[in-house]
Amino acid sequence: QVPPSLTVPDYLNQPTRNESILVFMNVRFATSKRMANELNRTLLDLDTLCAVHRHTKCHWVIHSVFTQDFLLERFHKEYKEKLPSNIIDFRTTVSDGRFNKFGFLKDYLTNMSNYDLVLVKDNDQRIAGFPWASFLDKKGSAIVSGPLRQAPGESFLKTKIWEISQHYKFHDARGWKMRNFAPWST
């Protein structure tokens, strides 16, 4: 007999949420391989999150920065038509320099009030495998909530020699775990 997990997708067995959700994500594409890998991971995250919120609105806005024109052309030729345009709104730009990853949010400020939840995430923050339902339960009625970030090596005892990846210490899990809070955060 075929195990149930092979006949029914696991995400359909998850409890659903009644909140609608709007997701903002930035991603920078420097190579064709990275673009293909990142789009596959993004679709997995999208499927995972929208399955939990499947009885309400689930919409993604993805700000895609391409480092070269040919990558944007390839994206339009090979990928854009395969992606669910009723769920994803792609904002695309070409730039090989630094960019403000929050700058594009201002265009959506009035639209945010049409959703119960707004998630602003980096492309390296995976939703698939993240305990999303538990996170929402624990956030309670908080207006702003977010997970802390920590690279796997930063949790080792030898962290003195490990380069810390968080530039903004407020989001650094190590400080919170050690109860080493900034004075304005307690």
PDB file of C-alpha atoms in Angstrom:
ATOM      1  CA  GLN A   1       0.000   0.000   0.000  1.00  0.00           C
ATOM      2  CA  VAL A   2       1.178   3.533  -0.821  1.00  0.00           C
ATOM      3  CA  PRO A   3       1.914   5.621   2.287  1.00  0.00           C
ATOM      4  CA  PRO A   4      -0.529   8.550   2.644  1.00  0.00           C
ATOM      5  CA  SER A   5       2.339  11.061   2.517  1.00  0.00           C
ATOM      6  CA  LEU A   6       3.048  10.011  -1.071  1.00  0.00           C
ATOM      7  CA  THR A   7      -0.513  10.339  -2.254  1.00  0.00           C
ATOM      8  CA  VAL A   8      -1.555  13.539  -0.448  1.00  0.00           C
ATOM      9  CA  PRO A   9       0.893  16.459  -0.279  1.00  0.00           C
ATOM     10  CA  ASP A  10       2.063  16.977   3.305  1.00  0.00           C
ATOM     11  CA  TYR A  11       1.176  20.653   3.263  1.00  0.00           C
ATOM     12  CA  LEU A  12      -2.515  19.790   2.801  1.00  0.00           C
ATOM     13  CA  ASN A  13      -2.399  18.009   6.154  1.00  0.00           C
ATOM     14  CA  GLN A  14      -1.271  21.185   7.925  1.00  0.00           C
ATOM     15  CA  PRO A  15      -3.800  23.213   9.853  1.00  0.00           C
ATOM     16  CA  THR A  16      -4.936  26.228   7.895  1.00  0.00           C
ATOM     17  CA  ARG A  17      -4.995  29.825   9.066  1.00  0.00           C
ATOM     18  CA  ASN A  18      -7.784  32.314   8.495  1.00  0.00           C
ATOM     19  CA  GLU A  19      -5.474  35.313   8.141  1.00  0.00           C
ATOM     20  CA  SER A  20      -4.705  36.700   4.706  1.00  0.00           C
ATOM     21  CA  ILE A  21      -1.016  37.318   4.048  1.00  0.00           C
ATOM     22  CA  LEU A  22       1.097  39.615   1.915  1.00  0.00           C
ATOM     23  CA  VAL A  23       4.761  38.620   1.516  1.00  0.00           C
ATOM     24  CA  PHE A  24       7.554  40.968   0.422  1.00  0.00           C
ATOM     25  CA  MET A  25      10.870  39.503  -0.631  1.00  0.00           C
ATOM     26  CA  ASN A  26      14.055  40.773  -2.268  1.00  0.00           C
ATOM     27  CA  VAL A  27      16.348  38.643  -4.349  1.00  0.00           C
ATOM     28  CA  ARG A  28      19.465  39.481  -6.339  1.00  0.00           C
ATOM     29  CA  PHE A  29      20.335  37.375  -9.379  1.00  0.00           C
ATOM     30  CA  ALA A  30      23.985  37.394 -10.456  1.00  0.00           C
ATOM     31  CA  THR A  31      24.075  34.117 -12.399  1.00  0.00           C
ATOM     32  CA  SER A  32      21.674  31.937 -14.393  1.00  0.00           C
ATOM     33  CA  LYS A  33      22.257  29.021 -12.025  1.00  0.00           C
ATOM     34  CA  ARG A  34      21.438  31.136  -8.982  1.00  0.00           C
ATOM     35  CA  MET A  35      18.272  32.369 -10.672  1.00  0.00           C
ATOM     36  CA  ALA A  36      17.046  28.828 -11.385  1.00  0.00           C
ATOM     37  CA  ASN A  37      17.862  27.613  -7.852  1.00  0.00           C
ATOM     38  CA  GLU A  38      16.337  30.626  -6.149  1.00  0.00           C
ATOM     39  CA  LEU A  39      13.127  30.485  -8.173  1.00  0.00           C
ATOM     40  CA  ASN A  40      12.709  26.808  -7.266  1.00  0.00           C
ATOM     41  CA  ARG A  41      13.220  27.565  -3.562  1.00  0.00           C
ATOM     42  CA  THR A  42      10.847  30.523  -3.766  1.00  0.00           C
ATOM     43  CA  LEU A  43       8.127  28.377  -5.332  1.00  0.00           C
ATOM     44  CA  LEU A  44       8.557  25.814  -2.564  1.00  0.00           C
ATOM     45  CA  ASP A  45       8.209  28.559   0.064  1.00  0.00           C
ATOM     46  CA  LEU A  46       5.222  30.003  -1.761  1.00  0.00           C
ATOM     47  CA  ASP A  47       3.491  26.600  -1.916  1.00  0.00           C
ATOM     48  CA  THR A  48       4.197  25.994   1.769  1.00  0.00           C
ATOM     49  CA  LEU A  49       2.933  29.365   2.974  1.00  0.00           C
ATOM     50  CA  CYS A  50      -0.063  29.633   0.665  1.00  0.00           C
ATOM     51  CA  ALA A  51      -1.142  26.114   1.640  1.00  0.00           C
ATOM     52  CA  VAL A  52      -1.403  27.230   5.265  1.00  0.00           C
ATOM     53  CA  HIS A  53      -3.353  30.334   4.198  1.00  0.00           C
ATOM     54  CA  ARG A  54      -5.226  28.562   1.394  1.00  0.00           C
ATOM     55  CA  HIS A  55      -8.692  29.690   2.434  1.00  0.00           C
ATOM     56  CA  THR A  56      -7.734  33.378   2.333  1.00  0.00           C
ATOM     57  CA  LYS A  57      -5.618  35.736   0.244  1.00  0.00           C
ATOM     58  CA  CYS A  58      -1.948  34.817  -0.150  1.00  0.00           C
ATOM     59  CA  HIS A  59       0.006  37.248  -2.309  1.00  0.00           C
ATOM     60  CA  TRP A  60       3.761  37.716  -2.864  1.00  0.00           C
ATOM     61  CA  VAL A  61       5.628  40.782  -4.099  1.00  0.00           C
ATOM     62  CA  ILE A  62       9.140  39.865  -5.175  1.00  0.00           C
ATOM     63  CA  HIS A  63      11.651  42.603  -5.893  1.00  0.00           C
ATOM     64  CA  SER A  64      14.100  40.936  -8.267  1.00  0.00           C
ATOM     65  CA  VAL A  65      17.381  42.709  -8.953  1.00  0.00           C
ATOM     66  CA  PHE A  66      19.294  41.345 -11.939  1.00  0.00           C
ATOM     67  CA  THR A  67      22.978  42.223 -12.214  1.00  0.00           C
ATOM     68  CA  GLN A  68      22.964  42.043 -16.015  1.00  0.00           C
ATOM     69  CA  ASP A  69      20.398  42.664 -18.760  1.00  0.00           C
ATOM     70  CA  PHE A  70      20.724  39.153 -20.208  1.00  0.00           C
ATOM     71  CA  LEU A  71      19.584  37.663 -16.882  1.00  0.00           C
ATOM     72  CA  LEU A  72      16.406  39.740 -16.932  1.00  0.00           C
ATOM     73  CA  GLU A  73      15.795  38.706 -20.554  1.00  0.00           C
ATOM     74  CA  ARG A  74      16.300  35.063 -19.627  1.00  0.00           C
ATOM     75  CA  PHE A  75      13.920  35.431 -16.694  1.00  0.00           C
ATOM     76  CA  HIS A  76      11.184  36.795 -18.971  1.00  0.00           C
ATOM     77  CA  LYS A  77      11.830  34.146 -21.623  1.00  0.00           C
ATOM     78  CA  GLU A  78      12.194  31.032 -19.463  1.00  0.00           C
ATOM     79  CA  TYR A  79      10.521  31.620 -16.106  1.00  0.00           C
ATOM     80  CA  LYS A  80       7.975  34.391 -15.852  1.00  0.00           C
ATOM     81  CA  GLU A  81       5.179  32.588 -17.705  1.00  0.00           C
ATOM     82  CA  LYS A  82       5.651  29.464 -15.563  1.00  0.00           C
ATOM     83  CA  LEU A  83       5.114  31.357 -12.308  1.00  0.00           C
ATOM     84  CA  PRO A  84       1.643  31.954 -10.830  1.00  0.00           C
ATOM     85  CA  SER A  85       0.977  35.580 -11.807  1.00  0.00           C
ATOM     86  CA  ASN A  86      -2.240  35.626  -9.754  1.00  0.00           C
ATOM     87  CA  ILE A  87      -0.127  35.132  -6.600  1.00  0.00           C
ATOM     88  CA  ILE A  88       3.240  36.733  -7.438  1.00  0.00           C
ATOM     89  CA  ASP A  89       3.855  40.334  -8.443  1.00  0.00           C
ATOM     90  CA  PHE A  90       7.421  40.634  -9.757  1.00  0.00           C
ATOM     91  CA  ARG A  91       9.169  43.996  -9.575  1.00  0.00           C
ATOM     92  CA  THR A  92      12.307  43.782 -11.689  1.00  0.00           C
ATOM     93  CA  THR A  93      15.313  46.059 -12.005  1.00  0.00           C
ATOM     94  CA  VAL A  94      18.803  45.737 -13.436  1.00  0.00           C
ATOM     95  CA  SER A  95      21.654  46.934 -11.249  1.00  0.00           C
ATOM     96  CA  ASP A  96      25.043  45.538 -10.371  1.00  0.00           C
ATOM     97  CA  GLY A  97      25.461  47.907  -7.434  1.00  0.00           C
ATOM     98  CA  ARG A  98      23.998  48.170  -3.965  1.00  0.00           C
ATOM     99  CA  PHE A  99      20.270  48.787  -3.581  1.00  0.00           C
ATOM    100  CA  ASN A 100      17.831  49.715  -0.845  1.00  0.00           C
ATOM    101  CA  LYS A 101      15.925  46.514  -0.239  1.00  0.00           C
ATOM    102  CA  PHE A 102      13.090  48.338   1.508  1.00  0.00           C
ATOM    103  CA  GLY A 103      12.689  51.183  -0.999  1.00  0.00           C
ATOM    104  CA  PHE A 104      10.060  49.433  -3.096  1.00  0.00           C
ATOM    105  CA  LEU A 105       7.754  48.870  -0.091  1.00  0.00           C
ATOM    106  CA  LYS A 106       6.490  52.461  -0.197  1.00  0.00           C
ATOM    107  CA  ASP A 107       4.504  51.650  -3.350  1.00  0.00           C
ATOM    108  CA  TYR A 108       2.502  49.070  -1.365  1.00  0.00           C
ATOM    109  CA  LEU A 109       1.837  50.904   1.909  1.00  0.00           C
ATOM    110  CA  THR A 110      -1.844  51.546   1.210  1.00  0.00           C
ATOM    111  CA  ASN A 111      -2.359  47.961   0.025  1.00  0.00           C
ATOM    112  CA  MET A 112      -0.907  46.463   3.223  1.00  0.00           C
ATOM    113  CA  SER A 113      -4.053  47.309   5.176  1.00  0.00           C
ATOM    114  CA  ASN A 114      -6.003  44.856   2.976  1.00  0.00           C
ATOM    115  CA  TYR A 115      -4.157  41.930   4.617  1.00  0.00           C
ATOM    116  CA  ASP A 116      -4.155  40.501   8.116  1.00  0.00           C
ATOM    117  CA  LEU A 117      -0.441  39.637   8.026  1.00  0.00           C
ATOM    118  CA  VAL A 118       2.493  41.248   6.226  1.00  0.00           C
ATOM    119  CA  LEU A 119       5.765  39.341   6.007  1.00  0.00           C
ATOM    120  CA  VAL A 120       8.988  41.045   4.914  1.00  0.00           C
ATOM    121  CA  LYS A 121      11.632  38.394   4.338  1.00  0.00           C
ATOM    122  CA  ASP A 122      15.034  37.962   2.781  1.00  0.00           C
ATOM    123  CA  ASN A 123      15.390  35.348   0.094  1.00  0.00           C
ATOM    124  CA  ASP A 124      17.690  33.269   2.294  1.00  0.00           C
ATOM    125  CA  GLN A 125      15.029  32.921   4.990  1.00  0.00           C
ATOM    126  CA  ARG A 126      13.261  29.707   4.076  1.00  0.00           C
ATOM    127  CA  ILE A 127       9.584  29.197   4.853  1.00  0.00           C
ATOM    128  CA  ALA A 128       9.600  25.497   3.952  1.00  0.00           C
ATOM    129  CA  GLY A 129      10.724  23.793   7.154  1.00  0.00           C
ATOM    130  CA  PHE A 130      10.112  26.872   9.326  1.00  0.00           C
ATOM    131  CA  PRO A 131       7.504  26.294  12.075  1.00  0.00           C
ATOM    132  CA  TRP A 132       5.187  28.929  10.624  1.00  0.00           C
ATOM    133  CA  ALA A 133       2.012  27.997  12.529  1.00  0.00           C
ATOM    134  CA  SER A 134       3.918  27.921  15.839  1.00  0.00           C
ATOM    135  CA  PHE A 135       5.512  31.268  15.033  1.00  0.00           C
ATOM    136  CA  LEU A 136       2.092  32.846  14.406  1.00  0.00           C
ATOM    137  CA  ASP A 137       0.697  31.319  17.593  1.00  0.00           C
ATOM    138  CA  LYS A 138       3.612  32.640  19.670  1.00  0.00           C
ATOM    139  CA  LYS A 139       3.479  36.139  18.190  1.00  0.00           C
ATOM    140  CA  GLY A 140      -0.007  36.469  19.642  1.00  0.00           C
ATOM    141  CA  SER A 141      -1.410  39.941  19.089  1.00  0.00           C
ATOM    142  CA  ALA A 142       1.966  41.578  18.507  1.00  0.00           C
ATOM    143  CA  ILE A 143       1.812  44.184  15.771  1.00  0.00           C
ATOM    144  CA  VAL A 144       5.414  43.593  14.695  1.00  0.00           C
ATOM    145  CA  SER A 145       7.122  40.255  15.150  1.00  0.00           C
ATOM    146  CA  GLY A 146      10.046  38.476  13.539  1.00  0.00           C
ATOM    147  CA  PRO A 147      12.334  35.524  14.020  1.00  0.00           C
ATOM    148  CA  LEU A 148      15.890  36.107  15.145  1.00  0.00           C
ATOM    149  CA  ARG A 149      18.689  35.177  12.770  1.00  0.00           C
ATOM    150  CA  GLN A 150      21.775  33.146  13.467  1.00  0.00           C
ATOM    151  CA  ALA A 151      24.113  31.349  11.104  1.00  0.00           C
ATOM    152  CA  PRO A 152      24.713  27.745  12.191  1.00  0.00           C
ATOM    153  CA  GLY A 153      28.392  28.338  13.048  1.00  0.00           C
ATOM    154  CA  GLU A 154      27.555  31.304  15.269  1.00  0.00           C
ATOM    155  CA  SER A 155      25.920  29.028  17.828  1.00  0.00           C
ATOM    156  CA  PHE A 156      29.113  27.081  18.496  1.00  0.00           C
ATOM    157  CA  LEU A 157      31.195  27.645  21.617  1.00  0.00           C
ATOM    158  CA  LYS A 158      34.042  28.880  19.419  1.00  0.00           C
ATOM    159  CA  THR A 159      32.080  31.955  18.328  1.00  0.00           C
ATOM    160  CA  LYS A 160      34.973  34.182  19.298  1.00  0.00           C
ATOM    161  CA  ILE A 161      36.687  33.185  16.051  1.00  0.00           C
ATOM    162  CA  TRP A 162      33.514  33.035  13.945  1.00  0.00           C
ATOM    163  CA  GLU A 163      32.616  36.123  11.960  1.00  0.00           C
ATOM    164  CA  ILE A 164      29.184  37.338  13.011  1.00  0.00           C
ATOM    165  CA  SER A 165      26.837  37.759  10.046  1.00  0.00           C
ATOM    166  CA  GLN A 166      24.330  40.200  11.547  1.00  0.00           C
ATOM    167  CA  HIS A 167      25.131  43.851  10.993  1.00  0.00           C
ATOM    168  CA  TYR A 168      22.142  44.938  13.095  1.00  0.00           C
ATOM    169  CA  LYS A 169      22.574  43.473  16.556  1.00  0.00           C
ATOM    170  CA  PHE A 170      18.858  43.752  17.361  1.00  0.00           C
ATOM    171  CA  HIS A 171      18.247  40.748  15.060  1.00  0.00           C
ATOM    172  CA  ASP A 172      21.233  38.760  16.310  1.00  0.00           C
ATOM    173  CA  ALA A 173      19.982  35.641  18.099  1.00  0.00           C
ATOM    174  CA  ARG A 174      23.174  35.259  20.121  1.00  0.00           C
ATOM    175  CA  GLY A 175      22.623  38.468  22.078  1.00  0.00           C
ATOM    176  CA  TRP A 176      19.049  37.565  22.876  1.00  0.00           C
ATOM    177  CA  LYS A 177      19.946  34.025  23.909  1.00  0.00           C
ATOM    178  CA  MET A 178      22.644  35.352  26.252  1.00  0.00           C
ATOM    179  CA  ARG A 179      20.242  37.991  27.643  1.00  0.00           C
ATOM    180  CA  ASN A 180      22.637  40.649  26.374  1.00  0.00           C
ATOM    181  CA  PHE A 181      19.916  43.023  25.158  1.00  0.00           C
ATOM    182  CA  ALA A 182      20.407  46.539  23.960  1.00  0.00           C
ATOM    183  CA  PRO A 183      19.216  49.017  26.651  1.00  0.00           C
ATOM    184  CA  TRP A 184      16.422  50.348  24.409  1.00  0.00           C
ATOM    185  CA  SER A 185      14.984  46.878  23.749  1.00  0.00           C
ATOM    186  CA  THR A 186      14.009  45.831  27.279  1.00  0.00           C
TER     187      THR A 186
END
